[in-house]
Short mmCIF file of C-alpha atoms and ligand atoms in Angstrom, two decimals:
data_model
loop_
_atom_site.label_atom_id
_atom_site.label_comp_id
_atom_site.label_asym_id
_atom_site.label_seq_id
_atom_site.Cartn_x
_atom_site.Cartn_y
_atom_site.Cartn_z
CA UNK A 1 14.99 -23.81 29.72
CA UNK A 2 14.51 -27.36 29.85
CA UNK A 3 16.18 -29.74 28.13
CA UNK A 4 14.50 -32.47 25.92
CA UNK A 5 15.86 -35.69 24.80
CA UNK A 6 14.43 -36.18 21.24
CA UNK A 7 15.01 -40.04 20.18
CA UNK A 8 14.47 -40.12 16.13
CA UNK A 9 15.16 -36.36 16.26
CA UNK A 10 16.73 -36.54 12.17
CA UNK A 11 13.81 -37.97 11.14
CA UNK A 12 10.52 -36.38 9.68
CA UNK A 13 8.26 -36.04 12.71
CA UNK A 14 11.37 -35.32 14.76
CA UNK A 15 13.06 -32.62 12.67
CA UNK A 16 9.99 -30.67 13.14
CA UNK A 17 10.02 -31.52 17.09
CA UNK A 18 13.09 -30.12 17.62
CA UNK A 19 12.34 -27.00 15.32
CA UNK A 20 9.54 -26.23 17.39
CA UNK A 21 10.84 -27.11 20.89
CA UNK A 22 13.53 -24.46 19.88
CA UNK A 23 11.13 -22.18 19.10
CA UNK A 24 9.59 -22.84 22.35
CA UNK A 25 12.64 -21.73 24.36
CA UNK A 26 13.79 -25.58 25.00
CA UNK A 27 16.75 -26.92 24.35
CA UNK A 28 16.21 -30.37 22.61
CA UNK A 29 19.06 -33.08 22.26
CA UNK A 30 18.63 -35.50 19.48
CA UNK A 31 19.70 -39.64 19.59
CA UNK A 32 19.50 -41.04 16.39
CA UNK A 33 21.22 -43.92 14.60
CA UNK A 34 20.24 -42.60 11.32
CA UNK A 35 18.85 -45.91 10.01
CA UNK A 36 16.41 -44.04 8.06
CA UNK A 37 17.14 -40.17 8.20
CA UNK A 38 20.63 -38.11 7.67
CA UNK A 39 23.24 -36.26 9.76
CA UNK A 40 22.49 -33.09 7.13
CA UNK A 41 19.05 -32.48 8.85
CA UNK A 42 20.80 -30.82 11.81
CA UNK A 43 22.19 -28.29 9.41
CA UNK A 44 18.60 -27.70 7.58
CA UNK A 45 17.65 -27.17 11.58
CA UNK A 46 20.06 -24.75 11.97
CA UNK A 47 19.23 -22.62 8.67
CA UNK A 48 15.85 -22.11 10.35
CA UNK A 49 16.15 -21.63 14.08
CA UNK A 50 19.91 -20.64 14.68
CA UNK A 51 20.58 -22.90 16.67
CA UNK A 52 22.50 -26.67 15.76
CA UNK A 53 20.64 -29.38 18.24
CA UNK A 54 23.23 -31.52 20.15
CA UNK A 55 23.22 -34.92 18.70
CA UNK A 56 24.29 -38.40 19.44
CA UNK A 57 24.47 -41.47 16.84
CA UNK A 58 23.73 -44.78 18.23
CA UNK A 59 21.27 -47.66 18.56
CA UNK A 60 18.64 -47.01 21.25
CA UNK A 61 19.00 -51.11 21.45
CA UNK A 62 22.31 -50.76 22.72
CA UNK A 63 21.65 -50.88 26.72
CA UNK A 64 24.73 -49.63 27.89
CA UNK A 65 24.96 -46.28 25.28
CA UNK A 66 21.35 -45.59 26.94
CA UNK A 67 22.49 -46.33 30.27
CA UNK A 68 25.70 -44.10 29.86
CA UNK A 69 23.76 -41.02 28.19
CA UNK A 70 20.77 -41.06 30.84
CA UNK A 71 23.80 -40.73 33.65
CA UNK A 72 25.84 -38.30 31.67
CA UNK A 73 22.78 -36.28 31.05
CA UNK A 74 21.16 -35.35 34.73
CA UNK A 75 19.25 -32.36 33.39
CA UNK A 76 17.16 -34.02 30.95
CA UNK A 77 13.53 -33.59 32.25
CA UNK A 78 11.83 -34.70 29.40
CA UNK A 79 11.58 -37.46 26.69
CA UNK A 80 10.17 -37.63 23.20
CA UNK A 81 10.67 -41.10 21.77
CA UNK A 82 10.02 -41.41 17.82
CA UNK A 83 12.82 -43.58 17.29
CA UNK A 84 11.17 -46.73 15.60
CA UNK A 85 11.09 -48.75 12.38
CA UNK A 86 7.63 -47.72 10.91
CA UNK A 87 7.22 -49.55 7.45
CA UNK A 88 3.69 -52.01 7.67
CA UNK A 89 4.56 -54.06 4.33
CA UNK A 90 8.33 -54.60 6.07
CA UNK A 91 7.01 -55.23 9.66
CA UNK A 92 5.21 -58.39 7.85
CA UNK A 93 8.45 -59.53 6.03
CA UNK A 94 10.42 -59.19 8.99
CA UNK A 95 8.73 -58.87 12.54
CA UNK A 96 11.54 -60.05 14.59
CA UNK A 97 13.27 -56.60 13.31
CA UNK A 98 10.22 -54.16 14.36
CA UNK A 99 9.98 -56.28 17.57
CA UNK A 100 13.71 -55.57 18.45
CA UNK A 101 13.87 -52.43 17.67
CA UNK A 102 10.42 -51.11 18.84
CA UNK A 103 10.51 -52.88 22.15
CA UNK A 104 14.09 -52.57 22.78
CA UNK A 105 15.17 -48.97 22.46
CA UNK A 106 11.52 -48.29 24.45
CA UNK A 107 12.78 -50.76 27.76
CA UNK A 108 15.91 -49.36 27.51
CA UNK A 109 14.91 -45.93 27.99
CA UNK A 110 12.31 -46.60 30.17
CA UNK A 111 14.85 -48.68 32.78
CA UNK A 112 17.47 -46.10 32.32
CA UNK A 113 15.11 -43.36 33.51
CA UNK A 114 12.84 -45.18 36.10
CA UNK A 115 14.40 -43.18 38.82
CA UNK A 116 14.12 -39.66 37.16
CA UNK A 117 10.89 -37.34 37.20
CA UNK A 118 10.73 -37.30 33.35
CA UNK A 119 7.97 -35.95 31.02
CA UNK A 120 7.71 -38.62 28.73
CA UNK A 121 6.01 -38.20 25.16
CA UNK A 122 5.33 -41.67 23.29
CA UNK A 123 4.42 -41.49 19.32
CA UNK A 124 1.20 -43.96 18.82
CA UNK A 125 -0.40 -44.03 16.26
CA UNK A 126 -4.35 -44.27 15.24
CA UNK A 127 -3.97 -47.70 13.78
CA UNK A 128 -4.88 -49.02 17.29
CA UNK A 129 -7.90 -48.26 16.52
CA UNK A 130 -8.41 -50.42 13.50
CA UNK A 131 -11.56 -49.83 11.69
CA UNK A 132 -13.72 -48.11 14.08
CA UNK A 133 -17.45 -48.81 14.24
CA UNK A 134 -18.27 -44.93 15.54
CA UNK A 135 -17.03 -42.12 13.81
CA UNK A 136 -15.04 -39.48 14.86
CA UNK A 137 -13.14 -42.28 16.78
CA UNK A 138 -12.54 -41.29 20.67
CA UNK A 139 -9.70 -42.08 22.68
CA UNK A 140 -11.69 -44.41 24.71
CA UNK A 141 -12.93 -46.54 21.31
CA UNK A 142 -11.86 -50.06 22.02
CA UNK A 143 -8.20 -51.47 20.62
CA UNK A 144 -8.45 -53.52 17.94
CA UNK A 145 -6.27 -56.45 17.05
CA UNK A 146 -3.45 -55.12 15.03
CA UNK A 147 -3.40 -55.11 11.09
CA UNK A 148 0.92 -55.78 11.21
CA UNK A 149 3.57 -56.39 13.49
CA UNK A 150 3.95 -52.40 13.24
CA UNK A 151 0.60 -51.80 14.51
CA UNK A 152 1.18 -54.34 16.92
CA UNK A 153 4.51 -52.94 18.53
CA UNK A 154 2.50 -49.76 19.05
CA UNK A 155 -0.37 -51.28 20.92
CA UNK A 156 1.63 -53.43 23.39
CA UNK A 157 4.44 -50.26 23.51
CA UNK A 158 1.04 -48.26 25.02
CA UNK A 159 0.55 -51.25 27.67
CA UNK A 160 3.99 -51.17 28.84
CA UNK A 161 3.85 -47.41 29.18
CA UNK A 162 0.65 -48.00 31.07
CA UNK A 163 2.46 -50.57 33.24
CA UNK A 164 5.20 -48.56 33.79
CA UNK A 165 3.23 -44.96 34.74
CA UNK A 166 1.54 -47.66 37.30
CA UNK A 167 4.55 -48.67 39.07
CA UNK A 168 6.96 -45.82 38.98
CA UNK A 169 4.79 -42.48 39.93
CA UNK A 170 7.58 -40.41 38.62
CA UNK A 171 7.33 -41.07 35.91
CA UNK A 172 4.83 -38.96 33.75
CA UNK A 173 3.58 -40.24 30.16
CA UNK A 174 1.80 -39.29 27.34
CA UNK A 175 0.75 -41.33 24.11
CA UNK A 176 0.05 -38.99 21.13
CA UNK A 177 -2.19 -41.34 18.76
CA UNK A 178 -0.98 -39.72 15.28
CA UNK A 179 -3.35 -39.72 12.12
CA UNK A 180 -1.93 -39.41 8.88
CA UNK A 181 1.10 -36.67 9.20
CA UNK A 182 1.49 -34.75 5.87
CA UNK A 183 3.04 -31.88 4.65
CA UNK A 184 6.97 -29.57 5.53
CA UNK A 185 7.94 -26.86 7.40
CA UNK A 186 6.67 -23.78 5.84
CA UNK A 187 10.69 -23.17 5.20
CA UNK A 188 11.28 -25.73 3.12
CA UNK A 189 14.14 -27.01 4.38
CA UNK A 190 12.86 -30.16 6.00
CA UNK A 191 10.50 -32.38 5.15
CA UNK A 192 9.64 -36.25 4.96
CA UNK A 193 12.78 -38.05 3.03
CA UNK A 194 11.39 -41.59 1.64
CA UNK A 195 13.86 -44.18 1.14
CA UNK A 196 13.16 -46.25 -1.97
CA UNK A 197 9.36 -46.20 -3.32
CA UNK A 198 7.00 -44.16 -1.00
CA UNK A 199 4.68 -45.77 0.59
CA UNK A 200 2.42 -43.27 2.40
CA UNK A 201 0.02 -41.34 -0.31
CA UNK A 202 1.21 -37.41 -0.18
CA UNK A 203 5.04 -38.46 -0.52
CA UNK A 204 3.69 -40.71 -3.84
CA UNK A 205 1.62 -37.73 -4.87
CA UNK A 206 4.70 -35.13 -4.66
CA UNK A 207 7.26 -38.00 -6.69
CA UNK A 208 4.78 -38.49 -9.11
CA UNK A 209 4.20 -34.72 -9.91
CA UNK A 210 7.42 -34.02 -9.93
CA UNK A 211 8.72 -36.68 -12.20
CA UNK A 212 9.72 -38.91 -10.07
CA UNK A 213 7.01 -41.62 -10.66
CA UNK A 214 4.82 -42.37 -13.51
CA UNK A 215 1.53 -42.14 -12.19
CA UNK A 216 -0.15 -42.71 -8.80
CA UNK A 217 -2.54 -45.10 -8.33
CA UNK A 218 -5.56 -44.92 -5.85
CA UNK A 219 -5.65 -47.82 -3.89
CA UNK A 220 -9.64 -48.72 -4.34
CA UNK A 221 -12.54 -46.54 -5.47
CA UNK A 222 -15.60 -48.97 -4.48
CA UNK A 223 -15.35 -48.26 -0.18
CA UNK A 224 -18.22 -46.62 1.20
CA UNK A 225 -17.49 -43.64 1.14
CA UNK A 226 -18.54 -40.52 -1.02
CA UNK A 227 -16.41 -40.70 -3.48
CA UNK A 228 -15.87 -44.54 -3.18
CA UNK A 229 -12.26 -43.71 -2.20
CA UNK A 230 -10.42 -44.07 1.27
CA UNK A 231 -11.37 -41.76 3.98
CA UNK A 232 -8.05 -39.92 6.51
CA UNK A 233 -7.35 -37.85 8.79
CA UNK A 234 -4.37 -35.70 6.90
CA UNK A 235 -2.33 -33.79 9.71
CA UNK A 236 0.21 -30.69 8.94
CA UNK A 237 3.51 -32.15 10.88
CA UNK A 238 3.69 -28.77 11.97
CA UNK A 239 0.95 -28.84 14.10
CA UNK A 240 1.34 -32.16 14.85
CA UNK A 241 5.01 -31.41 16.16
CA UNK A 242 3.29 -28.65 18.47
CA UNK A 243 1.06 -31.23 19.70
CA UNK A 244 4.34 -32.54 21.42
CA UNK A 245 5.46 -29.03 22.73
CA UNK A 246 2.21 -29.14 24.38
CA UNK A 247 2.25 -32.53 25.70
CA UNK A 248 5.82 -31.67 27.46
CA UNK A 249 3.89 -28.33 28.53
CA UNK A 250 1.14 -29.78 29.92
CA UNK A 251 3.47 -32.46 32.12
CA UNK A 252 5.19 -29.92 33.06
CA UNK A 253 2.35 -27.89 34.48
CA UNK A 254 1.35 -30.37 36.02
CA UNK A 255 -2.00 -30.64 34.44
CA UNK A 256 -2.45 -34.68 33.87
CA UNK A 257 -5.31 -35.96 35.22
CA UNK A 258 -3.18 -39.26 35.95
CA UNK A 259 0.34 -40.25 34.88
CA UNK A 260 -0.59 -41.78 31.48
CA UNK A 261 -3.00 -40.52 29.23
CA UNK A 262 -3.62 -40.58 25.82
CA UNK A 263 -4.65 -37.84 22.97
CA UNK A 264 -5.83 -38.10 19.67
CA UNK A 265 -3.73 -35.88 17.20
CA UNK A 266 -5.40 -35.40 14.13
CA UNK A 267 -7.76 -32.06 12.64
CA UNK A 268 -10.97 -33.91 12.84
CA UNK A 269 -11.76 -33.85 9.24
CA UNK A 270 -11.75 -37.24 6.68
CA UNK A 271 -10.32 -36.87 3.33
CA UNK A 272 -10.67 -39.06 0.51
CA UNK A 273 -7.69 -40.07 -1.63
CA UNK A 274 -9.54 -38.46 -4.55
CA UNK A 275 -10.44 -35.17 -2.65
CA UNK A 276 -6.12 -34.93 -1.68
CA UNK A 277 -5.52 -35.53 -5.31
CA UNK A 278 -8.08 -32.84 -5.75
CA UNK A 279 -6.47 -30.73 -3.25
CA UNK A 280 -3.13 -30.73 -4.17
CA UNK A 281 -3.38 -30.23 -7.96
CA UNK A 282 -5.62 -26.78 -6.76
CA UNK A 283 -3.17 -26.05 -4.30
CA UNK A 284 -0.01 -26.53 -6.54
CA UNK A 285 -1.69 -25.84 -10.68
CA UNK A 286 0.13 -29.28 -10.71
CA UNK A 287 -1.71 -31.73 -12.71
CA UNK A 288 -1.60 -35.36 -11.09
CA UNK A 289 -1.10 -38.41 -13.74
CA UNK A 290 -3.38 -40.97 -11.65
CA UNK A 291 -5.47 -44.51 -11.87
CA UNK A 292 -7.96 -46.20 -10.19
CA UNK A 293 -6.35 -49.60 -8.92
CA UNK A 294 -7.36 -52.53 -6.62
CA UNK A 295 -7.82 -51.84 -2.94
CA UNK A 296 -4.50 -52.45 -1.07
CA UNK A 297 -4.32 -55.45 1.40
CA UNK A 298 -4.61 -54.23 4.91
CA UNK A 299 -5.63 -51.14 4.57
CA UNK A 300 -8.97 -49.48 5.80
CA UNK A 301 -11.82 -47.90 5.00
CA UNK A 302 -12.56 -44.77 6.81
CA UNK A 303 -11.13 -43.30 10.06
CA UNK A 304 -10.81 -39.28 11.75
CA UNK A 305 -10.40 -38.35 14.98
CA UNK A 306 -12.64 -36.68 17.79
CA UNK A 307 -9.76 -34.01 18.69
CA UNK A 308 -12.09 -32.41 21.55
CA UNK A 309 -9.81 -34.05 24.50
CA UNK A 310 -6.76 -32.43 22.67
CA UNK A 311 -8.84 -28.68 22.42
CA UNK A 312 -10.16 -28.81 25.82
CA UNK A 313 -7.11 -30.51 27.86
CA UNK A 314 -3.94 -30.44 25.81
CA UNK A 315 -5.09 -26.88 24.76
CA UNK A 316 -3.57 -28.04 21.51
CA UNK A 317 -5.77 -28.10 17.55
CA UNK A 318 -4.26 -28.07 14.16
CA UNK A 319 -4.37 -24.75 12.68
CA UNK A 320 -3.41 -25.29 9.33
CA UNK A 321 -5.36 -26.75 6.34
CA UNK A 322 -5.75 -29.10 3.33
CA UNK A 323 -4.15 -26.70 1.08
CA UNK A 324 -1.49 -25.85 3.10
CA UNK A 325 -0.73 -29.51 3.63
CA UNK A 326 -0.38 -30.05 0.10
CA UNK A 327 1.53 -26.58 -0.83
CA UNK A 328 4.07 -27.00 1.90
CA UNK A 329 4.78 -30.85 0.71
CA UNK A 330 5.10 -29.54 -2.94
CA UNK A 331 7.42 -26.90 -2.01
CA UNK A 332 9.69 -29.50 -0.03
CA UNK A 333 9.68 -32.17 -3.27
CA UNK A 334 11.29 -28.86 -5.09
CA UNK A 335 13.47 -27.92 -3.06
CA UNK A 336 14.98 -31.41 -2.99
CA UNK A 337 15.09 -31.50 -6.45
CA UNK A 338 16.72 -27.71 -6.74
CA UNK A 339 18.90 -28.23 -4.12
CA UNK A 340 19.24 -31.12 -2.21
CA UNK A 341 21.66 -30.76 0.50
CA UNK A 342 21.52 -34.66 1.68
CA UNK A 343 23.43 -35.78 -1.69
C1 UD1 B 401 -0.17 -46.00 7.07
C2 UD1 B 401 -0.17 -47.20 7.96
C3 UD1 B 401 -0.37 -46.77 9.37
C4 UD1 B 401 0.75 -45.82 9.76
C5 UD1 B 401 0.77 -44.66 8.79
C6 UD1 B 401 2.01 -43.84 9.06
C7 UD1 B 401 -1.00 -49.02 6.53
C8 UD1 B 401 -2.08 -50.02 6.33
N1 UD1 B 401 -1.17 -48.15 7.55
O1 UD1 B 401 -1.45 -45.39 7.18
O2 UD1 B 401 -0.33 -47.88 10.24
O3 UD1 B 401 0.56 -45.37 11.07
O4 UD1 B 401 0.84 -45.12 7.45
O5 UD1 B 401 2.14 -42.83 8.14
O6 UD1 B 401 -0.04 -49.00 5.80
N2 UD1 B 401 -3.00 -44.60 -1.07
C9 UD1 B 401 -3.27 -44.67 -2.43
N3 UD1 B 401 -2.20 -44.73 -3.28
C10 UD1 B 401 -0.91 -44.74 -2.85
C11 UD1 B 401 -0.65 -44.65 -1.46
C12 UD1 B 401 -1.73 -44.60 -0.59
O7 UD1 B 401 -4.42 -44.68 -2.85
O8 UD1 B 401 0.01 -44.81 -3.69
C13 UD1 B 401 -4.15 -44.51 -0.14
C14 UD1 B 401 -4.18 -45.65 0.87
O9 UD1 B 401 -4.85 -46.77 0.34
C15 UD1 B 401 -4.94 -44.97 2.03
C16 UD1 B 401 -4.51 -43.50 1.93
O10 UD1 B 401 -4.00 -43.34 0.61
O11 UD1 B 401 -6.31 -45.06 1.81
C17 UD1 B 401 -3.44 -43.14 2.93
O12 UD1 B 401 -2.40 -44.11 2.81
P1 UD1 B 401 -1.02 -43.99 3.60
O13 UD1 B 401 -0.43 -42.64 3.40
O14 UD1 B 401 -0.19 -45.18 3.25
O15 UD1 B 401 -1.46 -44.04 5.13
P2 UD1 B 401 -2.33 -45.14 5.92
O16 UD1 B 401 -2.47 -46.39 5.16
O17 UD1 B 401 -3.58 -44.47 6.36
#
């Protein structure tokens, strides 16, 4: 079957990739520099497919590693690039960082493989989209200035894959725009792995019910929305890392309409940061210590996705719900405190 470089492959959208590209029948090979995952993932990947993923630690900044691999590696038909620093509050502090790293590792897998057929898959993210003035948000809703640096590597990363389908027809792309990816393999042996204070709500949620935190704060409760609370689109990473399997299907097929398109990943349903906190402490019996804070800077007030061009071209929709978002995520935070193998 073919095989599938998976850049960011440790990490938490990746891990799940690769689990379900093995599952598939492919054989994925993960680059990784482990700047914000660990080397023990490929053993948790293991436990649950039988199979360890071939791996390679370096810098995707490092031109001449990329260049090297891509010419070592002739069979590689297809591409899955997640490697990228993802923090919004540290894309402010330091730009110059995301803008390396973001921009860089994308060239230099882009040059490396300009000559190749390759089935490219690109991780966006919905935060082009801003705040959207129509609801569920389409693919073709305009691009809105971007809130961070972070945002903003993703929206010019989408032009120069848009460029770069234009000029090399061999090249095949795909730009998954990503809502808000919650939740663990149903195994519980991987799962999102914060570094420091969690910024992202359902990792807070789990720390904080597990001891980890004090209480959780929700970040505003006077946005128009029902409940007054912030409205997402929560995605199981499960589904969302068969959104990818498809993506590489589809390419392969050879079902594009043209060489770069874009699909929103999400379930099509808006949450509330009350109604998750409402969610998980049904789904767990865990009761939530939480407070009703200021709004935080930046952030938005409602978005969710139209999904239809995912159903009816990608043949791809999330399958599993709220509940099981929150129980899977809970079952992770346990297991790391039971037993965690990356200590
Ligand atoms: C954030 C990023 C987004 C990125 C995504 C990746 C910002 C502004 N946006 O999305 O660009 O693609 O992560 O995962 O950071 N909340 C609380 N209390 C908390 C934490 C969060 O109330 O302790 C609320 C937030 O205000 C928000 C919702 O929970 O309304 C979801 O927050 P979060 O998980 O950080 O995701 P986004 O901000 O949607």
């Amino acid at each position: 079957m073919s095989k599938i470089l998976v850049t960011g492959g440790t990490g938490y959208i990746g891990s799940h990739t690769v689990v379900e590209l093995q599952e598939a029948g492919y054989t994925p090979v993960i680059i990784d520099d482990l700047s914000n995952s660990n080397k023990g993932v490929l053993t948790q990947i293991e436990a649950i497919t039988g199979t360890i993923p071939e791996f390679y630690e370096f810098d995707l900044c490092d031109e001449q590693k990329v260049v090297s691999f891509v010419e070592n590696n002739p069979d590689i038909t297809g591409l899955i690039h997640f490697a990228a620093s993802k923090a919004v509050g540290e894309s402010v502090e330091e730009p110059l960082k995301y803008y390396r790293n973001n921009f860089f590792s994308l060239i230099n897998l882009l040059n490396a493989f300009k000559n190749r057929n390759i089935n490219f898959v690109f991780s966006s993210s919905c935060t082009v989209y801003g705040q959207p003035t129509k609801l569920p948000v389409t693919e073709s809703a305009p691009v809105q200035k971007a809130e961070s640096p972070y945002g903003n590597t993703k929206q010019v990363a989408e032009e120069i894959l848009s460029d770069t389908a234009n000029a090399f027809k061999n090249y095949q792309i795909i730009a998954l725009r990503y809502f808000n990816p919650v939740g663990a393999h149903k195994s519980a042996m991987i799962g999102e792995l914060p570094i420091g204070v969690p910024q992202n709500l359902v990792p807070f949620i789990t720390q904080t019910a597990i001891g980890k935190r004090a209480k959780i704060t929700v970040f505003g409760d006077d946005y128009d929305t029902p409940d007054g609370s912030a409205v997402r689109d929560y995605i199981h990473v499960v589904d969302l890392a068969k959104a990818h399997v498809a993506a590489i299907k589809r390419m392969e097929e050879k079902k594009s309409k043209a060489n770069y398109e874009v699909f929103n990943i999400g379930t099509g349903n808006g949450f509330s940061v009350l109604e998750i906190i409402k969610a998980f402490e049904t789904s767990t019996g865990v009761k939530l210590n939480y407070e009703i804070g200021p709004r935080r800077a930046g952030d938005i007030e409602k978005v969710w996705g139209d999904v239809s061009k995912s159903a009816s071209e990608l043949g791809w929709k999330a399958t599993l719900d709220l509940e099981e978002m929150m129980r899977s995520a809970w079952a992770w935070e346990v297991y790391l405190k039971e037993k965690n193998p990356f200590i």
